[in-house]
GROMACS .gro file of N, CA and C in nm:
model
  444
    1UNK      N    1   7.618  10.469  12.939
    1UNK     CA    2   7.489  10.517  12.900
    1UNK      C    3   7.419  10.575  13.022
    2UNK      N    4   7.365  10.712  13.003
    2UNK     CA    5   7.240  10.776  13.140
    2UNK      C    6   7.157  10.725  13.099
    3UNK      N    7   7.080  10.713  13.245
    3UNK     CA    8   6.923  10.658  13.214
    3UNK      C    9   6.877  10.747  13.399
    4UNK      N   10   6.756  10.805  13.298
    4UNK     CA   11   6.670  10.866  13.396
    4UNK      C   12   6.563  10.796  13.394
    5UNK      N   13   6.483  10.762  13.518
    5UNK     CA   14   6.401  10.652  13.547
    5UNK      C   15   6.278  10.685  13.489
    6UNK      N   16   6.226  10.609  13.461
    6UNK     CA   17   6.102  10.627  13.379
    6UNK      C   18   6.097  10.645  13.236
    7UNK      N   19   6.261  10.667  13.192
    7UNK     CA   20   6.263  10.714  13.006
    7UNK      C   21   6.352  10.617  12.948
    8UNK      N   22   6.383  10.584  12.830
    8UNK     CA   23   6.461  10.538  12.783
    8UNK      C   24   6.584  10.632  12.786
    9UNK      N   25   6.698  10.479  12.784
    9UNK     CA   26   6.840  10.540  12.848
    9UNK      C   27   6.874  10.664  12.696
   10UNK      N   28   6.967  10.733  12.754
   10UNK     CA   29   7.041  10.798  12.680
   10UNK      C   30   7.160  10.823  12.618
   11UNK      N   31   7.166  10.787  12.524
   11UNK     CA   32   7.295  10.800  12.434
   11UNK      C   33   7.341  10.936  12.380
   12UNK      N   34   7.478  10.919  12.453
   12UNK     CA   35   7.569  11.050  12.449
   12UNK      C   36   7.659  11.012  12.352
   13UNK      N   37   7.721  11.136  12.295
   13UNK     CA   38   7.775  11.080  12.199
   13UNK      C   39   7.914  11.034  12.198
   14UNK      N   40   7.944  11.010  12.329
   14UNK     CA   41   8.097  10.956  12.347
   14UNK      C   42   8.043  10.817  12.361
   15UNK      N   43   7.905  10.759  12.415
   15UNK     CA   44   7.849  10.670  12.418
   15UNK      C   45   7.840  10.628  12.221
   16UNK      N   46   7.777  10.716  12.118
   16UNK     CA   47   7.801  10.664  12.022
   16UNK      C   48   7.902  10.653  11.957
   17UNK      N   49   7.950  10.649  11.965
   17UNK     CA   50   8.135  10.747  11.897
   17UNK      C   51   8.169  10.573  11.941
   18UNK      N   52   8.208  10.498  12.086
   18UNK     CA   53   8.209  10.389  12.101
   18UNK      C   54   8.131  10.255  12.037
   19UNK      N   55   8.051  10.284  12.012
   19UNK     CA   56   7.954  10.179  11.991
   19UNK      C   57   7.988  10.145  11.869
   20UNK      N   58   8.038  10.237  11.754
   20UNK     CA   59   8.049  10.267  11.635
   20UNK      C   60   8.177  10.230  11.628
   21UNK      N   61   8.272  10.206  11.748
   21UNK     CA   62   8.392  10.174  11.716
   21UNK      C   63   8.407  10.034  11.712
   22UNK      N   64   8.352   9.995  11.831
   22UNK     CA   65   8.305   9.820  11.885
   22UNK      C   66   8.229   9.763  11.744
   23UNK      N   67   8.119   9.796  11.688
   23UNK     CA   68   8.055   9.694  11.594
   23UNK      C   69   8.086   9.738  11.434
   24UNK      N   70   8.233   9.854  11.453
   24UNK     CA   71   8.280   9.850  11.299
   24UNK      C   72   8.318   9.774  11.303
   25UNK      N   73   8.359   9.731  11.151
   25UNK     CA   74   8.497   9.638  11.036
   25UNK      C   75   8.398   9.514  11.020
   26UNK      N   76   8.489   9.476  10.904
   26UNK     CA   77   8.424   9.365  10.810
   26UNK      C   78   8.524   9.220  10.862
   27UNK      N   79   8.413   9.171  10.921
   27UNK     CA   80   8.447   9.049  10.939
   27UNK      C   81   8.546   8.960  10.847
   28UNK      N   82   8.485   8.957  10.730
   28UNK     CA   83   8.554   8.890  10.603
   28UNK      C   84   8.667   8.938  10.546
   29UNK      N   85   8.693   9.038  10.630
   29UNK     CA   86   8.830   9.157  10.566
   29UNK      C   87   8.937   9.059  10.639
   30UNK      N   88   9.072   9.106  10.578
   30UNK     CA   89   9.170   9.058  10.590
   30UNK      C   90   9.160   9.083  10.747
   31UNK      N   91   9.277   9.074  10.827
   31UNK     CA   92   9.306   9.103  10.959
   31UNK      C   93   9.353   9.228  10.938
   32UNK      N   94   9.286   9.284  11.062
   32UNK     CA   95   9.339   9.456  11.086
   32UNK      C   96   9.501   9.435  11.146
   33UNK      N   97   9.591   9.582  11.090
   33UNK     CA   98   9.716   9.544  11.085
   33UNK      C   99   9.778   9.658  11.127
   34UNK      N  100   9.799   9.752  11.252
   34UNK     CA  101   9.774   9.841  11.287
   34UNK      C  102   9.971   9.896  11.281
   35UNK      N  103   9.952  10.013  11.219
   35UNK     CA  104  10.111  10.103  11.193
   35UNK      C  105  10.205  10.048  11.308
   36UNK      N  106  10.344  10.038  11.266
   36UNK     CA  107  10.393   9.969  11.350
   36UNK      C  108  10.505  10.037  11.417
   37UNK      N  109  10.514  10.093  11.595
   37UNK     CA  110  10.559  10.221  11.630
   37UNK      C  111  10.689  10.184  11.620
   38UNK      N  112  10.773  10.295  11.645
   38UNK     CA  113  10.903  10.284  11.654
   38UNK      C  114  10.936  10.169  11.831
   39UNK      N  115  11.078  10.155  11.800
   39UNK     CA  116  11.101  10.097  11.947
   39UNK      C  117  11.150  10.186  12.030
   40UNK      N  118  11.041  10.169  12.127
   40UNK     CA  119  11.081  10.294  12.230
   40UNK      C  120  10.966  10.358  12.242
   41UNK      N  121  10.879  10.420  12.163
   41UNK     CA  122  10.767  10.445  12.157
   41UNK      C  123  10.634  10.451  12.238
   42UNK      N  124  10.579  10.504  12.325
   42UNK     CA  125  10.438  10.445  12.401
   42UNK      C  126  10.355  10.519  12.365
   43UNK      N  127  10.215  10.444  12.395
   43UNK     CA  128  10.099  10.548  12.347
   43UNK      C  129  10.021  10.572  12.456
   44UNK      N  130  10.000  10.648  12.563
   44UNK     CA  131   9.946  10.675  12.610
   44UNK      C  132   9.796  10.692  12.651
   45UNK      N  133   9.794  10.744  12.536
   45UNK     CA  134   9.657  10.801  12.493
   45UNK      C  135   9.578  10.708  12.369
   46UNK      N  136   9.650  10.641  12.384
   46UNK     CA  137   9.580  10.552  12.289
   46UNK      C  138   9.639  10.608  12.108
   47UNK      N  139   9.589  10.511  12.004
   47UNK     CA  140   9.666  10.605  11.887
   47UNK      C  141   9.534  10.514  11.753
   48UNK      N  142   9.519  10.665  11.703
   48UNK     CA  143   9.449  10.657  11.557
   48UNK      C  144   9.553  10.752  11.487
   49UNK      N  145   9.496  10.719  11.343
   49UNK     CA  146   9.569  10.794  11.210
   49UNK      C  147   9.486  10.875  11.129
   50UNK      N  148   9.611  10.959  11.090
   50UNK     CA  149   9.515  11.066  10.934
   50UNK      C  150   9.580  11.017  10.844
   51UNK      N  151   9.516  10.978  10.723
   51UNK     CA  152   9.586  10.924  10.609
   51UNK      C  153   9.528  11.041  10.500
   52UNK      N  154   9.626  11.060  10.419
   52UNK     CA  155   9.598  11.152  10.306
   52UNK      C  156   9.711  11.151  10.202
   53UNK      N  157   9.641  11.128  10.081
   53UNK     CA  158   9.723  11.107   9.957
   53UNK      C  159   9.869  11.246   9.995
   54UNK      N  160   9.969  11.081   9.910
   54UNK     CA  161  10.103  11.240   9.926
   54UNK      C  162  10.126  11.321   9.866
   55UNK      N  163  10.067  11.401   9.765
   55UNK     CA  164  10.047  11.494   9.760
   55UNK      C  165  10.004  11.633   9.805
   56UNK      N  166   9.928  11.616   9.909
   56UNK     CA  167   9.892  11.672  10.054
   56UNK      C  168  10.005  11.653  10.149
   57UNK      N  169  10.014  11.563  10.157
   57UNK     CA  170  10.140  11.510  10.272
   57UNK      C  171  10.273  11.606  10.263
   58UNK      N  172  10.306  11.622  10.129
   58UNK     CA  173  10.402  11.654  10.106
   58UNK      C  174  10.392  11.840  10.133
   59UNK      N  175  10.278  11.896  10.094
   59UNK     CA  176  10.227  12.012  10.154
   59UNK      C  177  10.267  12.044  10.284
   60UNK      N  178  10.191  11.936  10.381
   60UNK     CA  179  10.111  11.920  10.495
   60UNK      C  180  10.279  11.988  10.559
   61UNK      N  181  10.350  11.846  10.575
   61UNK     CA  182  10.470  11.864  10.655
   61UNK      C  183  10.552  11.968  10.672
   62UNK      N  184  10.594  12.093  10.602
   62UNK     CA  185  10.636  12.164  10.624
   62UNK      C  186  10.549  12.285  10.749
   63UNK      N  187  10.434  12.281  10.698
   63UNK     CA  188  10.353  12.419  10.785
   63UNK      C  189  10.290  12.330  10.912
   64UNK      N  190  10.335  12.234  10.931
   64UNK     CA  191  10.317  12.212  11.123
   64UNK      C  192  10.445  12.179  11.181
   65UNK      N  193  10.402  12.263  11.298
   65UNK     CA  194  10.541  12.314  11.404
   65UNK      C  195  10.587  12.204  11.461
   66UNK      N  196  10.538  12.130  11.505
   66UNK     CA  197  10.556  11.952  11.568
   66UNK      C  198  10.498  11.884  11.505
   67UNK      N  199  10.592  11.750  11.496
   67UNK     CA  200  10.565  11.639  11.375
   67UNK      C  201  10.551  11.527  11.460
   68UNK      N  202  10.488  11.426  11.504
   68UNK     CA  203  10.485  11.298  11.508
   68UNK      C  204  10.553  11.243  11.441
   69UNK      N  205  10.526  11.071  11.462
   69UNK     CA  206  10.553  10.966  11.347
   69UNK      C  207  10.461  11.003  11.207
   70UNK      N  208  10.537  11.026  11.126
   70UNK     CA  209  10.479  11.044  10.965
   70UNK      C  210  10.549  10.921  10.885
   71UNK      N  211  10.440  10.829  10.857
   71UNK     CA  212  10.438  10.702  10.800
   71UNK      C  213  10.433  10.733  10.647
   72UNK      N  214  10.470  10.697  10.524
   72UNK     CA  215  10.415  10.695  10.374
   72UNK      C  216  10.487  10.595  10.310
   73UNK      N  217  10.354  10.561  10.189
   73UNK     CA  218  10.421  10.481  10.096
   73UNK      C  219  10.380  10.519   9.938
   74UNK      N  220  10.357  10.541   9.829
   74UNK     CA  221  10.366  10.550   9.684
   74UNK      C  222  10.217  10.656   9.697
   75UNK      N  223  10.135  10.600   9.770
   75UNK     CA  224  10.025  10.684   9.787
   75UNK      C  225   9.959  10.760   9.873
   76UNK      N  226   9.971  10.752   9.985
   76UNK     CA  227   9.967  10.788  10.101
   76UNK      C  228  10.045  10.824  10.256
   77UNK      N  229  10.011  10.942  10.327
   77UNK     CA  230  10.127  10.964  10.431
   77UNK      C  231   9.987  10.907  10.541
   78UNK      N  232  10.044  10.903  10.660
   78UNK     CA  233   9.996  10.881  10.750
   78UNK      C  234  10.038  10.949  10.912
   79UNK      N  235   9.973  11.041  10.929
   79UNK     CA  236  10.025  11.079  11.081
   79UNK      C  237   9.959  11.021  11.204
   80UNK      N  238  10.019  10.974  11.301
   80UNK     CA  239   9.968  10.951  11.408
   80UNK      C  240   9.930  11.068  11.514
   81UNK      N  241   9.793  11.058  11.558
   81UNK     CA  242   9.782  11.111  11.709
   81UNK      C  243   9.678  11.039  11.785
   82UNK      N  244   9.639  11.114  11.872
   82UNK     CA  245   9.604  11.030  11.968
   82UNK      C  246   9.415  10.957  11.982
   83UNK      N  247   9.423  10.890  12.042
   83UNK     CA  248   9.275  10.803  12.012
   83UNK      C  249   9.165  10.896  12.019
   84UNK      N  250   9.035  10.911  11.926
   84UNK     CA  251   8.949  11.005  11.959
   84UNK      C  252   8.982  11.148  11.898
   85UNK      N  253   9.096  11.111  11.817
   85UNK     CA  254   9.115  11.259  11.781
   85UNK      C  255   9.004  11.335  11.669
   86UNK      N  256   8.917  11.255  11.626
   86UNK     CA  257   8.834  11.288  11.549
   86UNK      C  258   8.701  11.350  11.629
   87UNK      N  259   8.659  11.345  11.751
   87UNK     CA  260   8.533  11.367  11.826
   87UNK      C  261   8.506  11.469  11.792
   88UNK      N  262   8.399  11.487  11.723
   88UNK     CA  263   8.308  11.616  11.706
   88UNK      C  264   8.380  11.668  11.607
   89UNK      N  265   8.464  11.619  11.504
   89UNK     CA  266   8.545  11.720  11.399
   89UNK      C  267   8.513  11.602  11.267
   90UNK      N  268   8.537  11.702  11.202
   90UNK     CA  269   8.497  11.625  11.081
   90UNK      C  270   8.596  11.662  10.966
   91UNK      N  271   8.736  11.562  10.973
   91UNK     CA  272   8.804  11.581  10.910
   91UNK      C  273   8.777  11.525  10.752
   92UNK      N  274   8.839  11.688  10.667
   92UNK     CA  275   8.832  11.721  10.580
   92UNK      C  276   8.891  11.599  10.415
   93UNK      N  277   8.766  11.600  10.337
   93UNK     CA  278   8.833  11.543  10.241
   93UNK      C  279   8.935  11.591  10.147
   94UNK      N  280   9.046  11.506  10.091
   94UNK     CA  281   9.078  11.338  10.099
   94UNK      C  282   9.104  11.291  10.217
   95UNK      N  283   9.149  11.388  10.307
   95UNK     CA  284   9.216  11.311  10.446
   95UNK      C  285   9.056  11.158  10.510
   96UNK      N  286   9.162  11.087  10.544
   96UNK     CA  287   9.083  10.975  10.651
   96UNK      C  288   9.101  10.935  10.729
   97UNK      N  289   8.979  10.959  10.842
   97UNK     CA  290   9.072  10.901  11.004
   97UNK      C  291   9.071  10.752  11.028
   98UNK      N  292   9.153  10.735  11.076
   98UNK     CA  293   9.145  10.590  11.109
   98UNK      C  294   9.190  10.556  11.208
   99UNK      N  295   9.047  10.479  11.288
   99UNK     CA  296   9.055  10.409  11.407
   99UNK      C  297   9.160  10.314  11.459
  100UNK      N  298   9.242  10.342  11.538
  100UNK     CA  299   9.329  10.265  11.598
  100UNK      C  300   9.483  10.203  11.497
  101UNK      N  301   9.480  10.304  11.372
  101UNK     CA  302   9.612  10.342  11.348
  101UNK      C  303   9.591  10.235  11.227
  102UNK      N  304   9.494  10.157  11.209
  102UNK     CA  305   9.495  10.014  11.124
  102UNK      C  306   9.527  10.031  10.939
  103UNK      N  307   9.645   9.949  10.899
  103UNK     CA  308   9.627  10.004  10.764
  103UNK      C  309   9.522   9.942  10.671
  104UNK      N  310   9.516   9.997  10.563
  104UNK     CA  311   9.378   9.960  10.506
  104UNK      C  312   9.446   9.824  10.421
  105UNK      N  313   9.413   9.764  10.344
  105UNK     CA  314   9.409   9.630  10.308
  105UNK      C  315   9.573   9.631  10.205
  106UNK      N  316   9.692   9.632  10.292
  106UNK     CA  317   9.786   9.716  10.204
  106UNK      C  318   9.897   9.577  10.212
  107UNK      N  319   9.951   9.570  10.092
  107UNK     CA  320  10.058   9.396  10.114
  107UNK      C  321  10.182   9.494  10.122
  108UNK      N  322  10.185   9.598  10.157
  108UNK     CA  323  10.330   9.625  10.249
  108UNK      C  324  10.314   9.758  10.323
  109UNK      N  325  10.334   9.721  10.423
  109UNK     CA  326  10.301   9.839  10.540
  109UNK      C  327  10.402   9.985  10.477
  110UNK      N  328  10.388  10.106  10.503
  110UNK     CA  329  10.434  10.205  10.489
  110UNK      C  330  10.551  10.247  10.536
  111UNK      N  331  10.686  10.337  10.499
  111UNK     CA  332  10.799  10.334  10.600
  111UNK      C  333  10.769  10.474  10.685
  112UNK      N  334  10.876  10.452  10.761
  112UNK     CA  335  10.831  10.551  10.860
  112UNK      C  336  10.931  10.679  10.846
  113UNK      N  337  10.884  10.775  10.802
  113UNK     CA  338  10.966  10.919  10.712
  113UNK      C  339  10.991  11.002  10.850
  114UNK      N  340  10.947  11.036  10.908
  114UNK     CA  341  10.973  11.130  11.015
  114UNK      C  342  10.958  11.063  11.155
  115UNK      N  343  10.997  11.033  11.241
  115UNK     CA  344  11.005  10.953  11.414
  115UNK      C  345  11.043  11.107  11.497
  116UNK      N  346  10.952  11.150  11.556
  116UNK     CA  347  11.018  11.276  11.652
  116UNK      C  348  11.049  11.251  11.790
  117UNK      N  349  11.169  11.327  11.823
  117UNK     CA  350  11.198  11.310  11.960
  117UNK      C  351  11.139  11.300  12.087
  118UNK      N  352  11.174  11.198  12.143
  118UNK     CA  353  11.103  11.162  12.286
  118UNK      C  354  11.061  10.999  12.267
  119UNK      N  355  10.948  11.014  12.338
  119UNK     CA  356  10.847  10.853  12.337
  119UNK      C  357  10.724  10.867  12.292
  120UNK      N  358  10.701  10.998  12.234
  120UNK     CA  359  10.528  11.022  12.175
  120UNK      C  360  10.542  10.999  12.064
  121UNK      N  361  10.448  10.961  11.981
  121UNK     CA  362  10.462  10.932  11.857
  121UNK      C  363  10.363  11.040  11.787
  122UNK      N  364  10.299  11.091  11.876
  122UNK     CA  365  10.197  11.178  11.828
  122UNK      C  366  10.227  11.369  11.736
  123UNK      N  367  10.108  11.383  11.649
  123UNK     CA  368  10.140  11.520  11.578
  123UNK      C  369  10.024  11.551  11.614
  124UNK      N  370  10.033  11.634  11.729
  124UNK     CA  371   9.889  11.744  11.753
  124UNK      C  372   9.763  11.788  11.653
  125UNK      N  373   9.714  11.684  11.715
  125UNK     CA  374   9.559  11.655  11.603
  125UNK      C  375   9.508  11.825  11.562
  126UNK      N  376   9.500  11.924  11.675
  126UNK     CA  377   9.439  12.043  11.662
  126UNK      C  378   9.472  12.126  11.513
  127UNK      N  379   9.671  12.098  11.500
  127UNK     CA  380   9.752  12.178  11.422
  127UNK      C  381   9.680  12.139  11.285
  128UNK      N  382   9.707  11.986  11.302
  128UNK     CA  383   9.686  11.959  11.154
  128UNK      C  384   9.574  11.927  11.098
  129UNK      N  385   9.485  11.941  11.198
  129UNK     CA  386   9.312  11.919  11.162
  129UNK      C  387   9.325  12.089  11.094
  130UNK      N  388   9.344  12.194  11.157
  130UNK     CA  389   9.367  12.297  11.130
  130UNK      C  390   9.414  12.333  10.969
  131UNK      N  391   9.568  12.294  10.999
  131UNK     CA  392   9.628  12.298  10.835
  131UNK      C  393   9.549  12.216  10.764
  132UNK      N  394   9.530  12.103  10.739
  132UNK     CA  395   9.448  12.085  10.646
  132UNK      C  396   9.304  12.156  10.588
  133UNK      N  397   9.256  12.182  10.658
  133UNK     CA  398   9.139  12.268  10.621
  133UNK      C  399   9.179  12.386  10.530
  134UNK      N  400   9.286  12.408  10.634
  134UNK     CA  401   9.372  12.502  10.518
  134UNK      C  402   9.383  12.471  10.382
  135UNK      N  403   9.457  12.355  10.394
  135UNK     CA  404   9.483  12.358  10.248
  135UNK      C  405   9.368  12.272  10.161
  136UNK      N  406   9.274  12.201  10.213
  136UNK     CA  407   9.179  12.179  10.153
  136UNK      C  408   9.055  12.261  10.088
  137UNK      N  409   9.064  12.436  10.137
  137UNK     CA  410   8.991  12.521  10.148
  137UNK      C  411   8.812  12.442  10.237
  138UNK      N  412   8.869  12.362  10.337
  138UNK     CA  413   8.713  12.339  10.436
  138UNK      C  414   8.721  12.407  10.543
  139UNK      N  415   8.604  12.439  10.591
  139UNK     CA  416   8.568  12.522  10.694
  139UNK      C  417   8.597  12.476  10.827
  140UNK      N  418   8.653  12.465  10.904
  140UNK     CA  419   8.668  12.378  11.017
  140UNK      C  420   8.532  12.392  11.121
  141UNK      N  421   8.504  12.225  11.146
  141UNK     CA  422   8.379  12.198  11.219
  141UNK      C  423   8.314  12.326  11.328
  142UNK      N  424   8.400  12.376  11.407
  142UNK     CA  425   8.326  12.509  11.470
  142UNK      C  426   8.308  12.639  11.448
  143UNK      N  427   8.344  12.625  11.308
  143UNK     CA  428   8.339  12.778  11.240
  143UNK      C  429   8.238  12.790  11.106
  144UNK      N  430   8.141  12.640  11.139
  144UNK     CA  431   8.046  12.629  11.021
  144UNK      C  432   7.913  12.694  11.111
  145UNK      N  433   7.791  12.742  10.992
  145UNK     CA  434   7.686  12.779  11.055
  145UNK      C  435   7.599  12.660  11.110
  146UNK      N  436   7.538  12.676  11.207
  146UNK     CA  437   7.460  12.575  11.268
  146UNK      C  438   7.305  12.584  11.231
  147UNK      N  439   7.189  12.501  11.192
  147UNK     CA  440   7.137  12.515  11.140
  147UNK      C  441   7.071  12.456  11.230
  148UNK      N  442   6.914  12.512  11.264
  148UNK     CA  443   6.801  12.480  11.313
  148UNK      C  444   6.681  12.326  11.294
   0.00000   0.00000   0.00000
């Protein structure tokens, strides 16, 4: 947090973006249960998910050039990239980001459909924040009008 003397401190929004990460989730919720990487695998950069019904999924995968780990099960795919990949973007509905890869309240984790070569597990948030918009027909966050 900045703080210039004499004012109240200032919250930036990497400052809120955190704060929002720290005092989410429901206490009373099951235990968070976060995708489970291949062996061999590191995350570097830390790792959140896009989840989106497979029906999309099944779209999605062909029109991006590099694939991550692509997780699915009966209803949903899941791609991994890297932590923060959501800052300042506002990914498009059905898709949902999710903080730190965690599945949602699910009694059997998802299998893992695609593992790409190397030790990244990651699918370039840019591509597929991109394609999806595509195929969702949404405007992507810096190409909307800004309003006064």
């Amino acid at each position: 947090m900045n703080t210039v003397p004499g004012r109240a401190p200032l919250l930036t929004l990497d400052t809120l973006v955190r704060l929002r990460r720290e005092l989410g989730g429901d206490l009373a919720a099951e235990p968070a249960r976060p995708l489970a990487l291949p062996e061999g695998m590191t995350t570097p950069l830390g790792c959140d998910a896009v989840s989106v019904p497979t029906r999309l999924g099944r779209l999605l995968m062909p029109r991006l050039q590099r694939t991550g780990c692509v997780y699915a099960d009966r209803t949903h795919w899941w791609w991994l990239v890297p932590s923060d990949s959501d800052y300042a973007l506002d990914w498009p509905a059905p898709a949902q980001y999710v903080t730190g890869a965690i599945l949602p309240d699910a009694s059997r984790a998802p299998e893992l459909i695609h593992r790409p070569d190397g030790t990244l597990p990651y699918t370039p948030p840019i591509p597929l924040y991109l394609t999806l918009c595509r195929l969702t027909g949404a405007t992507p966050t810096w190409s909307r009008p800004i309003s006064a």
